[in-house]
Amino acid sequence: MNAGMVHPRAESLHIREKLVDGFRAGIVAEAGLMAHGRGEAFDYLLGEKTGSHAMRAIEASAATLLFATRPVISVNGNAAALQAENIVKLAKIVNAGIEVNLYYRSASRENAIKLLLESAGAEHVLGIGEAATARLEGIGSERRRIDPQGIAAADVVLVPLEDGDRTEALVKAGKLVIAIDLNPLSRTARAASITIVDNIVRAIPALLEAIQTLKTAPTEQLEAKLSSFDNNKNLNEATRAIHQHLLLVTNKPTLPKIDGPPNRPSNRRADSLNQLRHRKNGPKIIMLTAYDFQTARIIDQTGIDIILVGDSLGMAFQGANNTKAVSMEQMLYHAEIVSRAAQKTPVIADMPAHSYENEQEALTNAKMFLDVGIDGVKIEGYKPVAINILVSNKIPVIGHIGLLPQTADRYSVRGRDTNEANQIFNDAIALDDSGVTAIILESITEELSKRITETIKTPTIGIGAGKYCDGQVLVTPDLLGLTQTPTPKYVKKYVKLDESIQNAISQFKLDVTQGAYPDREHTYY
Ligand code: ATP
């Protein structure tokens, strides 16, 4: 078989060739070929790339290996066939042992793998033949055998392509287990201390690179990589990455078909959105959120400047504690409804958390918003990669700095501390040059928002940022008095709609009870 380098799946076919060669040389087991097939399927779903979740796991693994006192890399047939040289390099750089550990153990396979590792530069290969005299509790057969000088004595074990039973047994034996597994749902992935959800052919070279970079870093930096890492969160992100990728590939989110007024072409609204850049010293920009048709329809008649389909719908509409779990599908559902209702007012939508992690995702997701009638998008934080690709594709972007609900672990005022204030100010300067239409300043001190507003040429729109901004935005249910108290200090309730609704309902209840409703006026004859 000759895959050739022009074939779109050349890399994947090349890996297969290596495994088939390994199988013929007695290195890879028959079942190893099938296991690879399962891995390939997950790689396809992940977009055949190292995601940000995998990068974080790789950095945490690099720190773990650098801190380890007796690290061991456990090698099976597939790992040897695909990454022998890099495994040897990795072992040398972190001073780790290399131990052959096989599901289908036979003397000839052990030897073939040992020879391959030695030809890649390994000096001492553990776990061969009689050397594997120790036992791993909790699993049966030949797979229990481990080397007393290797895995048995290790504090950290790196297991590329492991099965669930052994991973669980290793964790039970008190080892810190780093797994490389393309399937974020496997028992291995769930049992390991750190799971790198990535193809071994990308993960091991990336791990080598991360170790090279981090090995001279101060201890606190390594500790920070570890303390900020949470494997459950990491696996959830990997699963979400699959979901996102499926959405990108199909490009057709499953939105319910709504039979209502048609969506207008959004050009005119987009034009008025672009005009906002000239409102720096003009009348204040007024922006409000909407998530449903009736509210958007009413707001549209008031002549305000922008309607925001905010991911604040997580709290204001869904009753969640924060905006973190709001998905693209949910946003698109509301975005389509609101943009159909807003006939005059430009409508922008929040790109939800994890929807703009790289160029491709940012562009595809933003285009999905345009497809449902949205005029522009809002992105939290200074994210140059996402912003640049959108701006260069002429998609209006509104920036957002200060308190960033998608990533915040606390909802408090930002910029009281000088370092934080400088960071936010620098982000404002960077955003100012990035071509965004306006910048939301959320929950920052008035002093800081004044300094930003006076320095940059892009209009600022404040929410909890004082009076000096070029515009103001509020969450409409807050302004209408529909949300539960306590609301943030900056919220001004212009009407107590909750009381009006309760009064109306009480009156209805009373009327029905007393026979006053339905009366002649509300009855058909
Ligand atoms: P578990 O027991 O952990 O639930 P499993 O029974 O599916 O999982 P195996 O069949 O022993 O595990 O091993 C195959 C695993 O290795 C699969 O989860 C697959 O995703 C993963 N895998 C296969 N090839 C690769 C690869 N090239 N890179 C990373 N992971 C891979």
Coordinates of C-alpha atoms and ligand atoms in Angstrom, one line a residue:
M1 CA 0.0 0.0 0.0
N2 CA 1.3 3.4 -0.8
A3 CA -0.7 6.2 0.7
G4 CA 1.2 9.0 -1.1
M5 CA 1.5 12.4 0.4
V6 CA -1.3 14.0 -1.7
H7 CA -4.1 11.9 -0.4
P8 CA -6.4 13.9 2.0
R9 CA -6.1 11.2 4.5
A10 CA -2.4 10.6 3.9
E11 CA -1.4 10.9 7.6
S12 CA -4.0 8.5 8.7
L13 CA -3.1 6.0 6.0
H14 CA 0.5 6.4 6.9
I15 CA -0.2 5.5 10.5
R16 CA -2.1 2.4 9.3
E17 CA 0.8 1.3 7.2
K18 CA 3.1 1.6 10.2
L19 CA 0.8 -0.6 12.3
V20 CA 0.4 -3.2 9.6
D21 CA 4.2 -3.3 9.3
G22 CA 4.4 -3.6 13.0
F23 CA 1.8 -6.4 12.9
R24 CA 3.9 -8.3 10.3
A25 CA 7.0 -7.8 12.4
G26 CA 5.3 -9.4 15.4
I27 CA 5.1 -6.1 17.4
V28 CA 1.4 -5.2 17.1
A29 CA -1.2 -7.8 18.1
E30 CA -4.2 -8.5 15.9
A31 CA -6.5 -6.9 18.5
G32 CA -4.2 -3.9 18.4
L33 CA -5.2 -3.2 14.8
M34 CA -8.9 -3.2 15.9
A35 CA -8.1 -1.0 18.9
H36 CA -6.5 1.5 16.5
G37 CA -9.7 1.5 14.4
R38 CA -11.6 2.6 17.4
G39 CA -9.1 5.3 18.1
E40 CA -9.2 6.5 14.5
A41 CA -13.0 6.9 14.7
F42 CA -12.7 9.1 17.8
D43 CA -9.8 11.0 16.1
Y44 CA -12.2 11.7 13.2
L45 CA -14.8 13.0 15.5
L46 CA -12.3 15.3 17.2
G47 CA -11.3 16.8 13.9
E48 CA -7.9 15.0 13.9
K49 CA -6.2 17.9 15.8
T50 CA -4.9 18.5 19.3
G51 CA -7.6 20.4 21.1
S52 CA -7.1 23.0 23.8
H53 CA -8.3 20.4 26.3
A54 CA -5.5 18.0 25.2
M55 CA -2.9 20.9 25.4
R56 CA -3.9 21.6 29.0
A57 CA -3.6 17.9 29.8
I58 CA -0.2 17.7 28.0
E59 CA 1.1 20.6 30.1
A60 CA -0.2 19.1 33.3
S61 CA 1.4 15.8 32.3
A62 CA 4.7 17.5 31.5
A63 CA 4.7 19.1 35.0
T64 CA 3.8 15.8 36.6
L65 CA 6.6 14.0 34.8
L66 CA 9.1 16.7 35.8
F67 CA 8.0 16.4 39.4
A68 CA 8.1 12.6 39.4
T69 CA 10.8 10.7 41.3
R70 CA 10.4 7.4 39.5
P71 CA 8.4 7.8 36.3
V72 CA 7.8 4.8 34.0
I73 CA 6.5 4.7 30.5
S74 CA 4.4 1.6 29.9
V75 CA 4.7 0.5 26.3
N76 CA 2.5 -1.9 24.3
G77 CA 2.7 -3.0 20.6
N78 CA 0.8 -0.1 19.1
A79 CA 2.7 2.5 21.1
A80 CA 6.1 1.0 20.1
A81 CA 5.1 0.7 16.4
L82 CA 3.9 4.4 16.3
Q83 CA 6.2 6.3 18.6
A84 CA 9.3 4.2 19.6
E85 CA 11.8 7.0 19.0
N86 CA 9.9 9.7 20.7
I87 CA 9.1 7.4 23.7
V88 CA 12.9 6.8 24.1
K89 CA 13.5 10.6 23.9
L90 CA 10.8 11.3 26.4
A91 CA 12.2 8.7 28.8
K92 CA 15.7 10.2 28.6
I93 CA 14.5 13.8 29.2
V94 CA 12.5 13.0 32.3
N95 CA 14.7 10.1 33.4
A96 CA 11.9 7.6 33.1
G97 CA 12.0 3.8 32.8
I98 CA 10.5 2.1 29.8
E99 CA 8.6 -1.0 30.5
V100 CA 7.0 -3.4 28.0
N101 CA 3.5 -4.4 29.3
L102 CA 1.3 -6.4 27.0
Y103 CA -2.3 -7.5 27.0
Y104 CA -1.3 -10.4 24.7
R105 CA 2.0 -11.3 26.2
S106 CA 4.3 -13.6 24.3
A107 CA 8.1 -14.0 24.5
S108 CA 8.4 -13.2 20.8
R109 CA 6.4 -10.0 21.0
E110 CA 8.2 -8.8 24.1
N111 CA 11.5 -9.3 22.3
A112 CA 10.4 -7.7 19.1
I113 CA 9.2 -4.6 21.0
K114 CA 12.4 -4.6 23.1
L115 CA 14.6 -4.7 19.9
L116 CA 12.6 -1.9 18.3
L117 CA 13.0 0.3 21.4
E118 CA 16.7 -0.5 21.6
S119 CA 17.2 0.3 18.0
A120 CA 15.5 3.7 18.8
G121 CA 18.1 4.3 21.5
A122 CA 16.7 2.7 24.7
E123 CA 19.4 1.4 26.9
H124 CA 17.4 -0.7 29.3
V125 CA 14.0 -2.0 28.6
L126 CA 12.1 -3.2 31.7
G127 CA 9.4 -5.9 32.1
I128 CA 10.8 -8.5 29.7
G129 CA 10.4 -12.2 30.4
E130 CA 11.4 -13.2 33.9
A131 CA 12.1 -9.6 35.0
A132 CA 8.4 -9.0 35.4
T133 CA 8.1 -10.8 38.7
A134 CA 5.9 -8.3 40.6
R135 CA 2.1 -8.4 40.4
L136 CA -0.5 -5.7 40.0
E137 CA -3.4 -6.4 42.3
G138 CA -6.9 -6.5 40.9
I139 CA -6.4 -8.0 37.4
G140 CA -5.9 -11.5 36.2
S141 CA -3.6 -13.4 33.8
E142 CA -0.3 -12.3 32.3
R143 CA -1.4 -8.7 32.3
R144 CA -0.7 -8.5 36.1
R145 CA 3.0 -9.0 35.6
I146 CA 5.1 -5.9 36.2
D147 CA 8.7 -5.2 36.8
P148 CA 9.8 -4.6 40.4
Q149 CA 12.3 -2.1 39.1
G150 CA 9.7 -0.4 36.9
I151 CA 6.0 0.0 37.2
A152 CA 5.9 -1.7 40.7
A153 CA 8.2 1.0 42.1
A154 CA 7.0 3.9 40.0
D155 CA 5.2 7.0 41.4
V156 CA 4.0 8.2 37.9
V157 CA 3.1 5.9 35.0
L158 CA 2.5 7.1 31.5
V159 CA 0.2 4.6 29.7
P160 CA -0.4 5.4 26.1
L161 CA -3.3 3.3 24.8
E162 CA -4.2 1.3 27.9
D163 CA -7.3 -0.6 28.8
G164 CA -9.6 0.3 31.6
D165 CA -8.9 -2.6 34.0
R166 CA -5.2 -1.9 34.2
T167 CA -5.6 1.8 34.5
E168 CA -8.0 1.3 37.4
A169 CA -5.5 -1.2 39.0
L170 CA -2.6 1.2 38.6
V171 CA -4.6 4.0 40.2
K172 CA -5.6 1.6 43.1
A173 CA -2.0 0.7 43.5
G174 CA -1.3 4.4 44.3
K175 CA 0.2 5.5 41.0
L176 CA -0.4 8.8 39.3
V177 CA -1.6 7.6 35.9
I178 CA -1.2 9.7 32.7
A179 CA -3.2 8.1 29.9
I180 CA -3.3 8.9 26.2
D181 CA -6.6 7.8 24.8
L182 CA -8.6 9.2 21.9
N183 CA -11.8 8.1 23.5
P184 CA -12.9 10.5 26.3
L185 CA -15.6 8.0 27.3
S186 CA -13.4 5.0 27.9
R187 CA -12.8 3.5 31.3
T188 CA -9.2 4.3 30.9
A189 CA -9.9 8.0 30.2
R190 CA -12.3 8.1 33.2
A191 CA -10.0 6.3 35.6
A192 CA -6.7 8.0 34.8
S193 CA -5.4 10.9 36.9
I194 CA -4.6 12.9 33.7
T195 CA -6.1 11.9 30.3
I196 CA -4.7 13.3 27.1
V197 CA -7.5 12.9 24.7
D198 CA -5.4 12.9 21.5
N199 CA -3.7 10.7 19.0
I200 CA -0.5 9.2 20.4
V201 CA 1.3 10.4 17.2
R202 CA 0.5 14.0 18.1
A203 CA 0.4 13.7 21.9
I204 CA 3.9 12.3 22.5
P205 CA 5.7 14.9 20.3
A206 CA 3.6 17.7 22.0
L207 CA 4.5 16.3 25.4
L208 CA 8.2 16.3 24.5
E209 CA 7.9 19.9 23.4
A210 CA 6.0 20.9 26.6
I211 CA 8.7 19.2 28.7
Q212 CA 11.5 21.0 26.9
T213 CA 9.8 24.3 27.5
L214 CA 8.8 23.7 31.1
K215 CA 11.9 22.0 32.3
T216 CA 13.6 25.3 33.0
A217 CA 10.4 27.0 34.3
P218 CA 10.2 28.0 37.9
T219 CA 8.5 25.5 40.2
E220 CA 5.5 27.8 40.9
Q221 CA 4.7 27.7 37.1
L222 CA 4.7 23.9 37.1
E223 CA 2.6 23.9 40.2
A224 CA 0.1 26.3 38.6
K225 CA -0.2 24.0 35.6
L226 CA -1.1 21.2 38.0
S227 CA -3.4 23.0 40.4
S228 CA -5.5 24.5 37.6
F229 CA -6.0 21.1 36.0
D230 CA -9.2 19.1 36.6
N231 CA -9.4 15.8 34.7
N232 CA -13.2 15.7 34.8
K233 CA -13.5 19.1 33.4
N234 CA -10.9 18.2 30.8
L235 CA -12.9 15.1 29.7
N236 CA -16.1 17.1 29.5
E237 CA -14.3 19.6 27.3
A238 CA -13.0 16.8 25.1
T239 CA -16.6 15.5 24.7
R240 CA -17.8 19.0 24.0
A241 CA -15.1 19.4 21.4
I242 CA -16.5 16.3 19.6
H243 CA -20.0 17.8 19.8
Q244 CA -18.7 21.2 18.5
H245 CA -16.8 19.4 15.6
L246 CA -19.9 17.5 14.6
L247 CA -21.8 20.8 14.5
L248 CA -19.0 22.4 12.4
V249 CA -19.0 19.5 10.0
T250 CA -22.7 19.2 9.5
N251 CA -23.0 23.0 9.7
K252 CA -26.7 22.4 10.3
P253 CA -27.7 22.8 13.9
T254 CA -31.0 21.1 14.6
L255 CA -33.2 24.1 15.0
P256 CA -37.0 23.7 15.3
K257 CA -38.8 25.1 12.2
I258 CA -40.8 28.0 13.3
D259 CA -43.7 29.2 11.2
G260 CA -43.7 33.0 11.8
P261 CA -42.8 36.3 10.1
P262 CA -39.8 35.8 7.8
N263 CA -36.4 37.0 8.8
R264 CA -35.4 40.2 7.0
P265 CA -32.1 40.3 5.2
S266 CA -29.8 41.8 7.7
N267 CA -27.7 44.2 5.6
R268 CA -29.5 47.4 6.7
R269 CA -29.3 46.5 10.3
A270 CA -25.6 45.6 9.9
D271 CA -24.9 49.0 8.3
S272 CA -26.4 50.8 11.3
L273 CA -24.3 48.5 13.5
N274 CA -21.2 49.6 11.7
Q275 CA -22.2 53.3 12.1
L276 CA -21.9 52.9 15.9
R277 CA -18.1 53.3 15.6
H278 CA -18.8 57.0 14.8
R279 CA -20.8 57.5 18.0
K280 CA -17.7 58.0 20.1
N281 CA -18.7 61.6 20.9
G282 CA -22.3 61.4 19.7
P283 CA -25.5 60.5 21.5
K284 CA -25.1 57.6 24.0
I285 CA -25.5 54.1 22.6
I286 CA -28.4 52.2 24.1
M287 CA -28.3 48.4 24.1
L288 CA -30.7 45.9 25.7
T289 CA -30.9 42.1 25.8
A290 CA -33.8 40.0 24.4
Y291 CA -34.2 36.3 24.2
D292 CA -37.8 35.9 23.0
F293 CA -40.1 37.2 20.2
Q294 CA -42.4 39.5 22.2
T295 CA -39.7 41.3 24.1
A296 CA -37.6 41.8 21.0
R297 CA -40.7 43.1 19.1
I298 CA -41.5 45.6 21.9
I299 CA -37.8 46.7 22.1
D300 CA -37.6 47.1 18.3
Q301 CA -40.3 49.8 18.5
T302 CA -38.4 51.9 21.0
G303 CA -35.6 53.0 18.7
I304 CA -32.7 51.8 20.8
D305 CA -29.4 51.0 19.0
I306 CA -28.7 47.3 19.6
I307 CA -30.5 44.2 20.8
L308 CA -28.2 41.7 22.3
V309 CA -29.1 38.0 22.4
G310 CA -26.9 37.5 25.4
D311 CA -25.8 34.2 26.8
S312 CA -27.1 35.9 30.0
L313 CA -30.2 33.8 28.9
G314 CA -28.5 31.1 30.9
M315 CA -29.6 33.0 34.0
A316 CA -32.4 35.2 32.8
F317 CA -34.2 32.6 30.8
Q318 CA -33.0 29.2 31.9
G319 CA -32.6 30.0 35.6
A320 CA -29.0 28.6 35.7
N321 CA -26.3 30.0 38.1
N322 CA -24.1 31.3 35.3
T323 CA -23.6 31.4 31.5
K324 CA -21.0 28.7 31.2
A325 CA -23.1 25.9 29.9
V326 CA -25.1 27.9 27.3
S327 CA -24.5 26.1 24.0
M328 CA -24.4 27.2 20.3
E329 CA -27.7 25.4 19.6
Q330 CA -29.5 27.3 22.4
M331 CA -28.0 30.6 21.3
L332 CA -29.0 30.0 17.7
Y333 CA -32.5 29.1 18.7
H334 CA -33.0 32.4 20.6
A335 CA -31.0 34.4 18.0
E336 CA -33.3 33.3 15.2
I337 CA -36.4 34.2 17.2
V338 CA -35.1 37.6 18.2
S339 CA -33.8 38.6 14.8
R340 CA -37.1 37.7 13.2
A341 CA -38.8 40.1 15.7
A342 CA -36.4 42.9 15.3
Q343 CA -37.3 44.5 12.1
K344 CA -35.3 47.7 12.5
T345 CA -32.8 47.3 15.3
P346 CA -29.4 45.6 14.7
V347 CA -29.2 42.3 16.6
I348 CA -25.9 40.9 17.9
A349 CA -25.4 37.5 19.6
D350 CA -23.0 36.4 22.3
M351 CA -20.7 33.7 21.0
P352 CA -21.2 31.2 23.9
A353 CA -18.3 29.7 25.9
H354 CA -16.0 27.3 23.9
S355 CA -17.5 28.4 20.6
Y356 CA -14.5 30.5 19.4
E357 CA -11.4 28.6 20.6
N358 CA -9.7 28.6 17.2
E359 CA -10.1 30.4 13.9
Q360 CA -12.2 27.7 12.3
E361 CA -14.6 27.4 15.1
A362 CA -15.0 31.1 15.5
L363 CA -15.7 31.6 11.8
T364 CA -18.1 28.7 11.4
N365 CA -20.0 29.5 14.5
A366 CA -20.3 33.2 13.7
K367 CA -21.5 32.4 10.2
M368 CA -24.2 30.2 11.7
F369 CA -25.4 33.3 13.6
L370 CA -25.4 35.3 10.4
D371 CA -27.4 32.5 8.8
V372 CA -30.2 32.9 11.3
G373 CA -30.3 36.7 10.8
I374 CA -27.9 38.1 13.3
D375 CA -25.9 41.2 12.3
G376 CA -22.8 40.7 14.5
V377 CA -21.4 38.8 17.4
K378 CA -19.9 39.6 20.8
I379 CA -16.8 37.9 22.1
E380 CA -15.7 37.8 25.7
G381 CA -12.1 38.8 26.5
Y382 CA -9.3 39.9 24.2
K383 CA -9.2 36.9 21.8
P384 CA -7.1 38.1 18.8
V385 CA -7.3 34.8 16.9
A386 CA -11.1 34.7 16.9
I387 CA -11.5 38.5 16.5
N388 CA -9.1 38.8 13.6
I389 CA -10.7 36.1 11.5
L390 CA -14.2 37.5 12.0
V391 CA -13.2 41.1 11.4
S392 CA -11.2 40.1 8.2
N393 CA -14.4 38.3 7.1
K394 CA -16.3 41.5 7.6
I395 CA -18.4 40.1 10.5
P396 CA -19.0 42.9 13.0
V397 CA -17.6 42.0 16.4
I398 CA -18.3 43.7 19.8
G399 CA -15.6 43.2 22.4
H400 CA -16.2 42.6 26.1
I401 CA -13.7 43.1 29.0
G402 CA -13.8 43.5 32.7
L403 CA -15.9 40.8 34.4
L404 CA -16.2 37.9 31.9
P405 CA -19.0 35.6 33.1
Q406 CA -18.0 32.7 30.8
T407 CA -14.8 32.2 32.7
A408 CA -15.3 34.0 36.0
D409 CA -15.2 32.1 39.2
R410 CA -16.6 35.0 41.1
Y411 CA -19.0 37.8 40.2
S412 CA -17.2 40.8 41.7
V413 CA -16.0 44.2 40.6
R414 CA -12.9 44.1 38.5
G415 CA -10.1 46.6 38.3
R416 CA -9.8 47.6 42.0
D417 CA -6.4 46.1 42.2
T418 CA -3.8 48.0 40.1
N419 CA -2.5 44.9 38.3
E420 CA -5.9 43.8 37.3
A421 CA -6.8 47.4 36.2
N422 CA -3.7 47.6 34.1
Q423 CA -4.5 44.2 32.5
I424 CA -8.0 45.3 31.6
F425 CA -6.7 48.7 30.3
N426 CA -4.1 46.9 28.1
D427 CA -6.8 44.6 26.7
A428 CA -8.9 47.7 25.9
I429 CA -5.9 49.2 24.0
A430 CA -5.4 45.9 22.1
L431 CA -9.1 45.6 21.3
D432 CA -9.2 49.2 20.1
D433 CA -6.7 48.3 17.3
S434 CA -8.5 45.0 16.4
G435 CA -11.4 46.5 14.4
V436 CA -14.2 45.8 16.9
T437 CA -17.3 47.9 16.6
A438 CA -17.7 48.7 20.3
I439 CA -16.4 47.3 23.6
I440 CA -18.6 46.3 26.5
L441 CA -17.0 47.2 29.9
E442 CA -18.6 45.0 32.6
S443 CA -18.4 45.5 36.3
I444 CA -15.3 47.7 36.6
T445 CA -14.7 50.8 38.6
E446 CA -15.8 54.1 37.2
E447 CA -12.2 55.4 37.4
L448 CA -11.0 52.6 35.1
S449 CA -13.9 52.8 32.6
K450 CA -13.3 56.6 32.4
R451 CA -9.6 56.1 31.7
I452 CA -10.4 53.5 29.0
T453 CA -13.2 55.5 27.4
E454 CA -11.1 58.6 27.2
T455 CA -8.1 56.8 25.8
I456 CA -9.5 54.6 23.0
K457 CA -11.3 55.6 19.8
T458 CA -13.8 52.6 19.9
P459 CA -17.0 53.4 21.7
T460 CA -17.4 51.7 25.1
I461 CA -20.7 50.4 26.4
G462 CA -20.9 50.0 30.1
I463 CA -22.7 47.6 32.4
G464 CA -21.8 48.3 35.9
A465 CA -19.0 50.6 34.7
G466 CA -20.3 54.1 35.6
K467 CA -21.4 57.1 33.7
Y468 CA -18.4 57.9 31.5
C469 CA -19.0 55.1 28.9
D470 CA -20.2 55.9 25.4
G471 CA -23.3 53.8 25.9
Q472 CA -25.0 51.6 28.4
V473 CA -26.4 48.0 28.3
L474 CA -28.7 46.2 30.7
V475 CA -30.3 42.8 30.9
T476 CA -33.9 43.6 30.0
P477 CA -35.5 41.3 32.6
D478 CA -33.4 43.1 35.3
L479 CA -34.6 46.6 34.0
L480 CA -38.2 45.3 34.0
G481 CA -38.0 44.0 37.5
L482 CA -38.5 40.4 36.5
T483 CA -35.4 38.8 37.9
Q484 CA -35.0 37.7 41.4
T485 CA -33.3 39.9 43.9
P486 CA -30.6 40.4 44.9
T487 CA -29.5 41.8 41.6
P488 CA -26.1 43.5 41.1
K489 CA -25.7 47.1 42.5
Y490 CA -25.7 48.6 39.0
V491 CA -29.2 47.2 38.1
K492 CA -31.9 49.8 38.1
K493 CA -35.4 48.4 38.0
Y494 CA -37.5 50.8 36.0
V495 CA -40.7 48.9 36.7
K496 CA -41.7 46.1 39.0
L497 CA -43.2 43.8 36.4
D498 CA -43.1 40.8 38.8
E499 CA -45.6 42.6 41.0
S500 CA -47.8 43.6 38.0
I501 CA -47.8 40.0 36.8
Q502 CA -48.7 38.7 40.3
N503 CA -51.5 41.3 40.6
A504 CA -53.0 40.4 37.3
I505 CA -52.9 36.6 38.1
S506 CA -54.5 37.1 41.5
Q507 CA -57.2 39.2 39.9
F508 CA -57.8 36.5 37.3
K509 CA -58.0 33.9 40.0
L510 CA -60.5 35.9 42.0
D511 CA -62.7 36.7 39.0
V512 CA -62.9 33.0 38.0
T513 CA -63.6 32.0 41.6
Q514 CA -66.3 34.6 42.0
G515 CA -67.9 34.0 38.6
A516 CA -66.9 37.5 37.3
Y517 CA -64.9 35.9 34.4
P518 CA -65.8 35.0 31.7
D519 CA -68.5 37.7 31.4
R520 CA -70.7 38.6 28.4
E521 CA -67.9 40.6 26.8
H522 CA -65.6 37.6 26.7
T523 CA -68.0 34.9 25.7
Y524 CA -69.1 33.7 22.2
Y525 CA -72.8 33.5 21.3
Ligands
ATP1 P1 -11.5 0.9 28.2 O1 -11.2 -0.5 28.7 O2 -10.5 1.9 28.6 O3 -12.9 1.4 28.4 P2 -11.3 -0.1 25.5 O4 -11.7 -1.4 25.9 O5 -11.9 0.5 24.3 O6 -11.3 1.0 26.6 P3 -8.9 -1.0 24.3 O7 -9.7 -1.6 23.2 O8 -8.0 -1.9 25.2 O9 -9.7 -0.1 25.3 O10 -7.9 0.1 23.7 C1 -8.2 0.9 22.7 C2 -8.2 2.3 23.2 O11 -7.1 3.0 22.7 C3 -9.4 3.0 22.6 O12 -10.1 3.7 23.6 C4 -8.9 3.9 21.6 O13 -9.6 5.1 21.6 C5 -7.5 4.2 22.0 N1 -6.6 4.4 20.9 C6 -6.4 3.6 19.8 N2 -5.5 4.1 18.9 C7 -5.1 5.2 19.5 C8 -4.1 6.3 19.1 N3 -3.4 6.2 18.0 N4 -4.0 7.3 19.9 C9 -4.7 7.4 21.1 N5 -5.6 6.5 21.5 C10 -5.8 5.4 20.7

